[in-house]
């Protein structure tokens, strides 16, 4: 585990194979986070393009059909959106991502065929009326540490 691209992907591949042997493909989703933004700086997997070009076809070949590309709390277009544009040509199955997207951006990503579903976990936690706010174009309450401490 480590070194070559194949070895760096090996843990994810072996673990996914084990889950797919035990559960049907409709019940297994893999989440990858190949890009992060911290302190206004991007951090990607080393050899990101090559890693994606190895890992995504490996998931497809073993029968995985649900994939989540997540780089939450980061600018979507600098992180997961950029990665999703690498993944989508290699992945024809269900693809989820987009945690930091606005409603309009989310619709566009789905209409343009990049995503099948958009994730909004933090926004949903901070906004029990999330769907109503989206439908009415109302501003979302951000999930802050203070608000999170009230939820726990």
C-alpha atoms as one frame of an Amber mdcrd trajectory, in Angstrom:
protein
   0.000   0.000   0.000   1.838   3.020  -1.258   4.361   3.822  -3.899   2.906
   3.089  -7.321  -0.516   4.343  -8.354  -1.827   0.768  -8.342  -0.602   0.238
  -4.780  -1.994   3.574  -3.580  -5.414   2.554  -4.946  -5.177  -1.007  -3.659
  -6.809  -0.444  -0.246  -9.855   1.272  -1.789 -10.134  -1.413  -4.475  -9.808
  -4.340  -2.044 -12.236  -2.851   0.475 -14.798  -2.066  -2.221 -14.507  -5.612
  -3.587 -15.222  -7.008  -0.107 -18.343  -4.881   0.282 -19.581  -5.749  -3.197
 -19.159  -9.454  -2.419 -21.249  -9.091   0.738 -23.850  -6.527  -0.431 -25.477
  -5.842  -3.777 -24.104  -3.011  -5.903 -27.278  -0.983  -5.266 -26.309  -0.807
  -1.573 -22.649   0.165  -1.880 -21.455   3.706  -2.520 -17.848   4.794  -2.429
 -16.899   8.322  -1.471 -13.601   9.728  -2.646 -12.123  13.087  -1.644  -9.216
  13.596  -4.026  -8.996  17.365  -3.668  -9.198  19.615  -0.636  -9.011  23.320
   0.013  -7.443  24.403   3.290  -6.351  27.922   4.172  -7.161  29.035   0.610
  -4.749  26.469  -0.824  -5.667  23.381  -2.876  -4.298  19.965  -2.001  -4.805
  17.147  -4.504  -3.917  13.490  -4.490  -0.434  13.118  -5.925  -0.685  12.239
  -9.627  -4.394  13.068  -9.473  -5.211  12.459 -13.137  -3.376   9.118 -13.192
  -5.010   8.044  -9.916  -8.473   8.839 -11.305  -7.684   7.061 -14.583  -6.717
   3.925 -12.633  -9.258   3.946  -9.793 -12.494   4.829 -11.588 -12.251   2.072
 -14.238 -11.283  -0.375 -11.466 -14.489   0.515  -9.578 -16.506   0.144 -12.777
 -14.966  -3.225 -13.642 -15.744  -4.701 -10.201 -19.408  -3.651 -10.466 -19.587
  -0.530  -8.310 -22.378   1.732  -9.547 -22.636   4.512  -6.928 -19.865   7.090
  -6.509 -19.632  10.268  -4.419 -16.868  12.765  -5.147 -16.743  14.992  -2.116
 -14.588  17.924  -1.235 -16.964  19.546   1.235 -16.324  22.951   2.747 -14.378
  23.953  -0.340 -15.032  25.792  -3.556 -16.711  23.138  -5.720 -15.209  24.393
  -8.957 -11.651  24.386  -7.549 -11.961  20.933  -5.953 -14.649  18.298  -6.545
 -16.114  20.003  -9.633 -12.700  19.872 -11.269 -12.328  16.211 -10.270 -15.867
  15.346 -11.407 -14.932  16.619 -14.863 -12.081  14.078 -14.852 -14.308  11.294
 -13.501 -17.438  11.705 -15.629 -15.878  10.608 -18.954 -14.749   7.403 -17.199
 -17.941   6.830 -15.169 -21.372   6.363 -16.767 -23.101   5.391 -13.529 -24.607
   7.322 -10.606 -22.397  10.238  -9.541 -23.021  12.471  -6.560 -21.208  15.605
  -5.380 -21.478  19.354  -5.138 -21.805  20.144  -1.430 -20.994  23.847  -1.845
 -23.249  24.523  -4.841 -26.132  26.958  -4.920 -29.492  25.647  -6.113 -28.945
  27.204  -9.552 -25.441  25.754  -9.854 -26.728  22.334  -8.765 -29.421  22.335
 -11.443 -26.822  23.267 -14.064 -24.411  20.488 -12.992 -27.247  17.943 -13.277
 -28.554  19.341 -16.572 -25.015  19.362 -18.018 -24.669  15.675 -17.116 -21.874
  16.000 -14.570 -23.925  14.908 -11.558 -26.945  12.720 -10.907 -27.504  14.075
  -7.407 -26.208  16.975  -5.328 -25.223  16.640  -1.685 -25.985  19.338   0.848
 -25.397  17.666   4.206 -24.164  20.671   6.182 -26.803  22.983   4.733 -29.562
  20.505   5.551 -28.334  20.203   9.142 -28.324  23.988   9.523 -31.663  24.473
   7.759 -34.475  22.167   8.840 -36.582  24.037   6.268 -33.960  23.505   3.540
 -36.347  22.476   0.754 -38.719  25.354   1.479 -35.843  27.834   1.466 -34.567
  26.483  -1.867 -38.018  26.585  -3.452 -38.583  30.162  -2.277 -35.079  31.422
  -3.055 -34.418  32.275   0.580 -30.903  32.520   1.979 -29.542  29.442   3.748
 -28.254  29.594   7.289 -24.584  28.528   7.340 -23.492  25.667   9.601 -21.278
  27.351  12.175 -19.504  25.779  15.144 -22.031  27.497  17.449 -24.979  26.068
  15.527 -23.331  22.643  15.367 -22.879  22.602  19.151 -26.636  23.245  19.505
 -27.396  20.258  17.268 -25.241  17.792  19.196
